[in-house]
Coordinates of C-alpha atoms and ligand atoms in Angstrom, one line a residue:
M82 CA -0.1 0.1 0.1
N83 CA 1.1 3.4 -0.8
P84 CA -0.4 6.3 1.1
W85 CA 0.4 8.9 -1.7
R86 CA -0.8 6.9 -4.8
D87 CA -4.3 8.2 -4.5
D88 CA -2.9 11.8 -4.8
F89 CA -2.3 11.1 -8.4
P90 CA -5.3 11.0 -10.8
G91 CA -3.5 9.7 -13.5
L92 CA -2.4 6.5 -11.9
A93 CA -5.7 4.8 -11.5
G94 CA -5.7 1.2 -12.6
W95 CA -2.1 1.5 -13.8
H96 CA 1.2 0.3 -12.9
Y97 CA 3.3 3.1 -14.0
L98 CA 7.1 2.5 -14.1
D99 CA 8.5 5.1 -16.5
T100 CA 9.0 7.9 -13.8
A101 CA 12.6 8.5 -15.0
A102 CA 10.9 9.7 -18.3
T103 CA 8.3 12.0 -16.7
A104 CA 6.6 11.8 -13.4
Q105 CA 2.8 11.8 -12.9
K106 CA 1.4 14.9 -11.3
P107 CA -0.4 15.0 -7.9
Q108 CA -3.8 16.7 -7.7
S109 CA -2.1 19.7 -5.7
V110 CA 0.2 20.3 -8.7
I111 CA -2.8 20.1 -11.2
D112 CA -4.7 22.5 -9.0
A113 CA -1.8 24.9 -8.7
M114 CA -1.4 24.8 -12.6
A115 CA -5.2 25.5 -13.0
H116 CA -5.0 28.5 -10.5
A117 CA -1.8 29.9 -12.1
L118 CA -3.3 29.7 -15.6
G119 CA -6.7 30.7 -14.5
A120 CA -7.8 33.0 -11.7
D121 CA -4.3 34.1 -10.8
Y122 CA -2.9 34.6 -14.4
A123 CA -1.1 37.6 -15.5
T124 CA 2.3 38.5 -16.6
V125 CA 5.2 39.2 -14.4
H126 CA 7.7 41.8 -13.8
R127 CA 6.1 44.7 -15.7
G128 CA 2.5 45.0 -14.7
V129 CA 1.3 48.0 -12.9
Y130 CA -1.9 46.3 -11.7
A131 CA -2.2 44.2 -8.6
R132 CA -2.8 40.9 -10.3
S133 CA 0.7 41.2 -12.2
A134 CA 2.5 42.3 -8.9
N135 CA 1.0 39.3 -7.1
M136 CA 2.1 36.9 -9.8
T137 CA 5.5 38.5 -9.9
L138 CA 5.7 37.7 -6.1
A139 CA 4.6 34.3 -6.6
F140 CA 7.2 33.7 -9.6
E141 CA 10.0 35.0 -7.6
A142 CA 8.9 33.0 -4.5
A143 CA 9.2 30.0 -6.8
R144 CA 12.7 30.9 -7.6
G145 CA 13.4 30.9 -3.8
R146 CA 11.6 27.7 -3.5
V147 CA 13.9 25.9 -6.0
A148 CA 16.9 27.6 -4.3
K149 CA 15.9 26.1 -0.9
L150 CA 15.3 22.6 -2.7
L151 CA 19.0 22.7 -4.0
G152 CA 20.5 24.3 -0.8
A153 CA 21.6 27.1 -3.0
P154 CA 22.8 30.1 -0.9
D155 CA 21.4 32.7 -3.0
T156 CA 18.0 32.9 -4.8
N157 CA 19.4 34.8 -7.6
E158 CA 21.6 31.9 -8.4
I159 CA 18.5 30.0 -9.8
V160 CA 18.0 30.6 -13.5
F161 CA 14.6 29.4 -14.9
V162 CA 15.0 27.3 -18.0
R163 CA 12.7 25.1 -20.0
G164 CA 14.6 22.1 -18.5
A165 CA 17.9 20.3 -18.1
T166 CA 18.4 20.2 -21.9
E167 CA 18.2 24.0 -22.1
A168 CA 20.2 24.5 -19.0
I169 CA 23.2 22.6 -20.4
N170 CA 23.0 24.3 -23.6
L171 CA 23.0 27.7 -22.0
V172 CA 26.1 26.8 -20.0
A173 CA 27.8 25.4 -23.1
Q174 CA 26.9 28.6 -25.0
S175 CA 27.5 31.1 -22.6
C176 CA 30.6 29.7 -20.5
G177 CA 31.7 27.5 -23.5
N178 CA 32.4 30.5 -25.7
G179 CA 35.0 31.6 -23.2
L180 CA 36.9 28.3 -24.0
K181 CA 39.5 28.0 -26.6
A182 CA 41.2 25.5 -28.8
G183 CA 43.2 23.2 -26.8
D184 CA 40.8 23.3 -23.5
R185 CA 39.4 20.0 -22.6
I186 CA 36.1 18.8 -21.0
L187 CA 35.5 15.6 -19.3
L188 CA 32.1 13.8 -19.7
S189 CA 31.4 10.1 -18.9
Q190 CA 30.3 7.2 -20.8
L191 CA 26.7 7.1 -19.1
E192 CA 25.5 10.6 -20.2
H193 CA 22.2 11.4 -21.5
H194 CA 22.6 13.1 -25.0
S195 CA 21.5 16.5 -23.5
N196 CA 25.1 16.2 -21.5
I197 CA 26.9 15.4 -24.8
V198 CA 25.5 17.1 -27.8
P199 CA 25.9 20.6 -26.5
W200 CA 29.4 20.0 -25.8
Q201 CA 30.0 18.7 -29.3
L202 CA 28.4 21.5 -30.8
L203 CA 30.7 23.9 -28.7
R204 CA 33.7 21.6 -29.8
D205 CA 32.7 22.2 -33.4
R206 CA 32.4 25.9 -32.7
V207 CA 35.7 26.6 -30.6
G208 CA 37.8 23.5 -31.2
I209 CA 37.9 22.2 -27.6
E210 CA 38.6 18.4 -26.8
I211 CA 36.1 16.1 -25.2
D212 CA 37.5 13.2 -23.1
V213 CA 35.3 10.4 -21.8
C214 CA 35.4 8.9 -18.5
P215 CA 35.0 5.1 -18.3
L216 CA 32.6 3.1 -16.0
T217 CA 33.2 0.7 -13.1
E218 CA 32.0 -2.8 -13.9
N219 CA 29.1 -2.2 -12.0
G220 CA 28.1 1.0 -13.9
L221 CA 29.2 3.9 -11.8
I222 CA 31.5 6.7 -13.3
D223 CA 35.0 5.6 -12.5
L224 CA 36.3 8.4 -10.4
D225 CA 39.7 6.9 -10.1
A226 CA 39.9 6.9 -13.8
A227 CA 38.7 10.5 -13.9
E228 CA 41.4 11.5 -11.4
K229 CA 44.0 10.1 -13.9
M230 CA 42.6 11.6 -16.8
L231 CA 42.1 15.3 -15.5
T232 CA 44.7 17.7 -16.2
P233 CA 45.1 21.5 -15.7
A234 CA 43.7 21.7 -19.5
H235 CA 40.4 20.6 -18.4
K236 CA 38.0 23.5 -17.7
L237 CA 34.9 21.6 -17.0
V238 CA 33.9 18.1 -15.8
A239 CA 30.0 17.4 -16.7
F240 CA 28.6 14.3 -15.1
A241 CA 25.1 12.9 -14.3
H242 CA 24.4 12.9 -10.7
V243 CA 22.4 9.8 -11.3
S244 CA 22.2 7.8 -14.5
N245 CA 18.9 7.7 -16.3
V246 CA 19.6 4.3 -17.5
L247 CA 21.5 2.3 -14.7
G248 CA 20.3 4.5 -11.8
S249 CA 24.0 4.7 -10.6
V250 CA 24.6 7.3 -8.2
L251 CA 27.9 9.6 -8.5
D252 CA 29.9 10.4 -5.6
A253 CA 29.3 14.0 -6.3
K254 CA 31.5 15.3 -3.5
Q255 CA 34.5 13.4 -4.8
A256 CA 33.8 14.5 -8.3
A257 CA 33.8 18.2 -7.2
K258 CA 37.2 17.6 -5.4
L259 CA 38.7 16.0 -8.3
A260 CA 37.5 18.8 -10.7
H261 CA 38.8 21.5 -8.4
Q262 CA 42.1 19.9 -8.0
V263 CA 42.9 20.8 -11.7
G264 CA 41.2 24.0 -11.8
A265 CA 38.2 22.6 -13.7
K266 CA 34.4 23.4 -12.8
L267 CA 31.9 20.7 -12.1
L268 CA 28.3 20.6 -13.8
L269 CA 26.1 18.0 -12.6
D270 CA 23.1 16.8 -14.4
G271 CA 20.6 16.3 -11.6
C272 CA 17.6 15.3 -13.7
Q273 CA 17.6 11.9 -12.1
A274 CA 18.7 12.9 -8.6
V275 CA 16.6 15.7 -7.4
P276 CA 13.3 13.5 -7.6
H277 CA 14.7 10.6 -5.7
M278 CA 17.0 12.0 -3.0
P279 CA 18.0 15.3 -1.0
V280 CA 20.5 17.4 -2.8
N281 CA 22.6 20.2 -1.4
V282 CA 24.8 22.0 -3.8
A283 CA 26.7 23.9 -1.1
E284 CA 27.7 20.6 0.5
I285 CA 28.3 18.8 -2.8
G286 CA 30.7 21.8 -3.8
C287 CA 29.7 21.6 -7.4
D288 CA 29.6 24.5 -9.7
F289 CA 26.6 24.1 -11.9
Y290 CA 23.5 22.1 -11.1
V291 CA 20.5 21.5 -13.7
F292 CA 17.3 19.7 -13.5
S293 CA 13.8 19.3 -15.2
G294 CA 10.5 20.2 -13.3
H295 CA 8.5 17.5 -15.0
K296 CA 10.7 14.7 -13.4
L297 CA 10.1 16.2 -10.0
Y298 CA 6.3 15.9 -10.4
G299 CA 5.9 19.3 -11.8
P300 CA 4.9 20.7 -15.3
T301 CA 6.8 20.6 -18.5
G302 CA 8.6 23.5 -19.9
I303 CA 10.2 24.5 -16.7
G304 CA 13.6 23.6 -15.0
A305 CA 16.4 25.3 -13.3
L306 CA 20.0 25.9 -13.7
W307 CA 21.9 26.7 -10.4
A308 CA 25.4 28.2 -10.7
R309 CA 27.4 30.0 -8.0
A310 CA 26.9 33.8 -8.0
E311 CA 30.4 34.7 -9.1
I312 CA 30.1 32.3 -12.1
L313 CA 26.9 33.6 -13.3
D314 CA 27.9 37.2 -12.9
A315 CA 30.8 36.5 -15.2
M316 CA 28.8 34.8 -17.7
P317 CA 27.6 36.6 -20.9
P318 CA 24.0 36.5 -22.2
W319 CA 23.2 33.5 -24.3
Q320 CA 19.9 34.7 -25.9
G321 CA 18.9 38.4 -26.4
G322 CA 15.4 39.7 -26.0
G323 CA 13.1 41.5 -23.5
A324 CA 13.7 41.2 -19.8
M325 CA 17.5 40.5 -20.1
I326 CA 18.5 43.9 -20.4
D327 CA 19.4 47.0 -18.6
R328 CA 19.2 49.8 -21.3
V329 CA 18.9 49.2 -25.0
T330 CA 20.0 51.7 -27.7
F331 CA 20.7 50.8 -31.5
E332 CA 24.5 51.7 -30.6
K333 CA 24.7 49.6 -27.6
T334 CA 22.8 47.4 -25.0
T335 CA 23.8 46.7 -21.5
F336 CA 22.4 43.5 -19.7
A337 CA 20.5 42.9 -16.4
P338 CA 22.4 41.3 -13.7
P339 CA 21.6 37.5 -13.0
P340 CA 19.3 35.7 -13.2
A341 CA 17.3 38.0 -15.6
R342 CA 20.2 38.3 -17.9
F343 CA 19.6 34.6 -19.0
E344 CA 16.0 34.8 -19.0
A345 CA 15.1 36.4 -22.2
G346 CA 11.4 37.0 -23.2
T347 CA 8.4 36.1 -21.2
P348 CA 9.1 33.2 -18.9
A349 CA 7.1 30.1 -18.3
I350 CA 5.2 32.0 -15.5
S351 CA 2.4 29.5 -14.6
E352 CA 4.8 26.4 -15.0
A353 CA 7.6 28.0 -12.6
I354 CA 4.7 28.7 -9.8
T355 CA 3.5 25.3 -10.4
L356 CA 6.9 23.8 -10.0
A357 CA 6.9 25.5 -6.5
A358 CA 3.8 23.5 -5.7
A359 CA 5.4 20.2 -6.7
I360 CA 8.5 21.0 -4.6
D361 CA 6.1 21.9 -1.6
Y362 CA 4.3 18.4 -2.4
V363 CA 7.5 16.4 -2.6
E364 CA 9.3 17.9 0.5
G365 CA 6.0 17.5 2.4
I366 CA 6.6 13.7 2.0
G367 CA 10.3 14.2 2.5
L368 CA 13.1 13.3 0.0
A369 CA 15.0 11.0 2.4
D370 CA 11.9 8.9 3.2
I371 CA 11.1 8.8 -0.8
H372 CA 14.8 7.7 -1.2
A373 CA 14.4 4.9 1.5
R374 CA 11.1 3.8 0.0
E375 CA 12.2 3.7 -3.5
R376 CA 15.3 1.8 -2.7
T377 CA 13.3 -1.0 -0.9
L378 CA 11.4 -1.4 -4.1
V379 CA 14.3 -1.6 -6.3
K380 CA 15.5 -4.2 -4.0
Q381 CA 12.3 -6.2 -4.1
A382 CA 12.2 -6.1 -7.8
R383 CA 15.8 -6.8 -8.5
D384 CA 15.7 -9.9 -6.2
A385 CA 12.7 -11.2 -8.0
M386 CA 14.1 -10.6 -11.4
R387 CA 17.2 -12.1 -10.5
Q388 CA 15.3 -15.5 -9.9
M389 CA 14.3 -15.5 -13.6
N390 CA 17.2 -16.9 -15.3
S391 CA 16.2 -15.2 -18.7
V392 CA 16.5 -11.5 -17.2
R393 CA 20.0 -9.9 -17.1
L394 CA 20.1 -7.1 -14.8
L395 CA 22.1 -3.9 -15.5
G396 CA 23.7 -1.4 -13.0
P397 CA 24.4 -1.4 -9.7
E398 CA 22.3 -3.0 -7.0
D399 CA 21.6 0.2 -5.1
S400 CA 20.4 2.3 -7.9
A401 CA 18.3 5.4 -7.1
G402 CA 14.9 4.1 -8.5
I403 CA 16.0 2.8 -11.9
I404 CA 16.4 -0.7 -13.1
S405 CA 17.6 -1.5 -16.6
F406 CA 17.3 -5.0 -17.9
V407 CA 17.3 -7.1 -20.8
V408 CA 15.3 -10.5 -21.1
E409 CA 17.8 -12.7 -23.2
G410 CA 16.4 -13.3 -26.9
V411 CA 13.6 -10.7 -26.5
H412 CA 13.8 -7.3 -28.0
P413 CA 13.0 -4.8 -25.2
H414 CA 10.2 -3.2 -27.2
D415 CA 8.5 -6.6 -27.3
V416 CA 9.0 -6.8 -23.3
G417 CA 7.5 -3.2 -23.1
T418 CA 4.4 -4.2 -25.5
I419 CA 3.6 -7.4 -23.4
L420 CA 4.0 -5.3 -20.2
D421 CA 1.7 -2.7 -21.6
E422 CA -1.1 -5.4 -22.2
E423 CA -0.7 -6.2 -18.6
G424 CA -1.2 -2.5 -17.4
V425 CA 2.5 -2.2 -16.7
A426 CA 4.1 1.0 -18.5
I427 CA 8.1 0.7 -18.5
R428 CA 10.5 2.3 -21.2
A429 CA 12.3 0.3 -23.8
G430 CA 14.9 1.8 -26.1
H431 CA 18.3 3.6 -25.8
H432 CA 16.9 6.1 -23.3
C433 CA 18.8 9.0 -25.1
A434 CA 22.3 7.4 -23.9
Q435 CA 23.5 5.6 -27.1
P436 CA 27.2 5.6 -26.2
L437 CA 26.1 3.8 -22.9
M438 CA 24.2 1.4 -25.0
D439 CA 27.4 1.0 -27.1
H440 CA 29.4 0.1 -23.9
L441 CA 26.8 -2.3 -22.6
G442 CA 26.8 -4.0 -25.9
V443 CA 23.0 -3.8 -26.5
P444 CA 21.0 -1.8 -29.0
A445 CA 18.4 -1.0 -26.2
T446 CA 17.3 -2.0 -22.6
A447 CA 14.2 -2.4 -20.9
R448 CA 13.8 0.1 -17.9
A449 CA 11.6 0.0 -14.8
S450 CA 11.7 3.4 -12.8
F451 CA 10.0 4.3 -9.8
G452 CA 8.5 7.3 -8.1
L453 CA 7.0 8.1 -4.9
Y454 CA 3.7 6.5 -5.6
N455 CA 4.8 3.1 -6.5
D456 CA 4.5 0.0 -4.2
E457 CA 4.8 -3.6 -3.9
D458 CA 1.8 -4.1 -6.1
D459 CA 3.7 -2.4 -9.1
V460 CA 6.7 -4.8 -8.4
A461 CA 4.4 -7.8 -8.5
A462 CA 2.7 -6.7 -11.6
L463 CA 6.1 -6.0 -13.4
V464 CA 7.3 -9.7 -12.2
R465 CA 3.8 -11.1 -13.4
G466 CA 4.3 -9.4 -16.8
L467 CA 7.9 -10.5 -17.3
E468 CA 6.8 -14.1 -16.6
R469 CA 4.2 -13.7 -19.2
V470 CA 7.0 -12.5 -21.4
K471 CA 8.9 -15.6 -20.8
R472 CA 6.1 -17.8 -21.5
I473 CA 5.1 -16.2 -25.0
F474 CA 8.9 -16.3 -26.0
G475 CA 9.6 -19.6 -24.6
Ligands
PLP539 C1 19.8 12.4 -16.9 C2 18.9 13.3 -17.7 N1 19.6 14.2 -18.3 C3 18.9 15.1 -19.1 C4 17.6 14.9 -19.4 C5 16.8 15.8 -20.4 O1 15.9 16.3 -19.6 P1 14.8 17.2 -20.5 O2 14.4 16.6 -21.7 O3 13.8 17.4 -19.4 O4 15.4 18.4 -20.9 C6 17.0 13.6 -18.9 C7 15.6 13.3 -19.5 O5 15.3 12.0 -19.7 C8 17.7 12.8 -18.0 O6 17.4 11.8 -17.5

């Protein structure tokens, strides 16, 4: 039994195990969105009427809510973006243009395409070199290897805090220490960490942290970039338009201080305010409790799947709410389709991590990912569905 499941109208009669792709929304978030798009709706930052002033207060309070979630010392260190993809592109374009040919950055073998392709675009623009940190046997980013690879030519290390395929959790503090030893900055892709565990950027000691709201039980179209104030201060704008300026003439434009400098155009107003409602909901339950509960479910599921000799489990035992696996001789898409017939939703494919698929030697995996609303019934349904896959494919 899960005490929160009934808060999610989208879950009725469904075993949803695809939270790593996007999380279902609790009623409080749906209601917050309805208010923010309805009775409360107005623009922000420029209205001379009360509704707009109130909306501005709510929008800026949402920024404060994100700062608190991440343990960021200063609210103005939070830049609202469309999601993690946009946040990484922002850093790659704004900071990246300050890099020069011969500078190096370090990524890892398990990165999501959003933490690979923006750096390749930068490489093609300015001629930097990209190095790829290997993984340990059980699918963690190999920080011993990272230490050996890092040199003073490295300006940035960009790692997933949690892998979206294997659920492996990075030792983020150690990654920050290693990056800083050579004078590089550390960017963490927190998409799969923030919904599953408490995160504190000050304690980790990283320089950039990014996440997407829709994976944290909030709406699509909103996410956040956190960067230390002195880093943001030194970063040039990456997009031009309204709201990011100080003074515009045809001869010259001066720019607003962060975070406005990086938020050109009308922002995702209702989405940001609703993200704050999602954070309230998640923190009302407690991320440490969510983490503990999901760990138990992952263990139950892995233990049961290990009994099936046709199932090969990938990744570490103590993954953060994510299990990737292959059923020998059955394409992951067929696994997904049969499970769907049983009312179980998983993801099958390369999960936007093709270099990781190459490393694993498979074209695709099946992935079951857990959220705060899952329980033992979902695990049992997954196992029943996999037994059916076995019966059908012999
Ligand atoms: C680890 C990781 N990074 C980045 C992303 C990209 O997130 P979005 O598509 O919301 O920008 C995802 C989404 O699947 C992810 O899991």
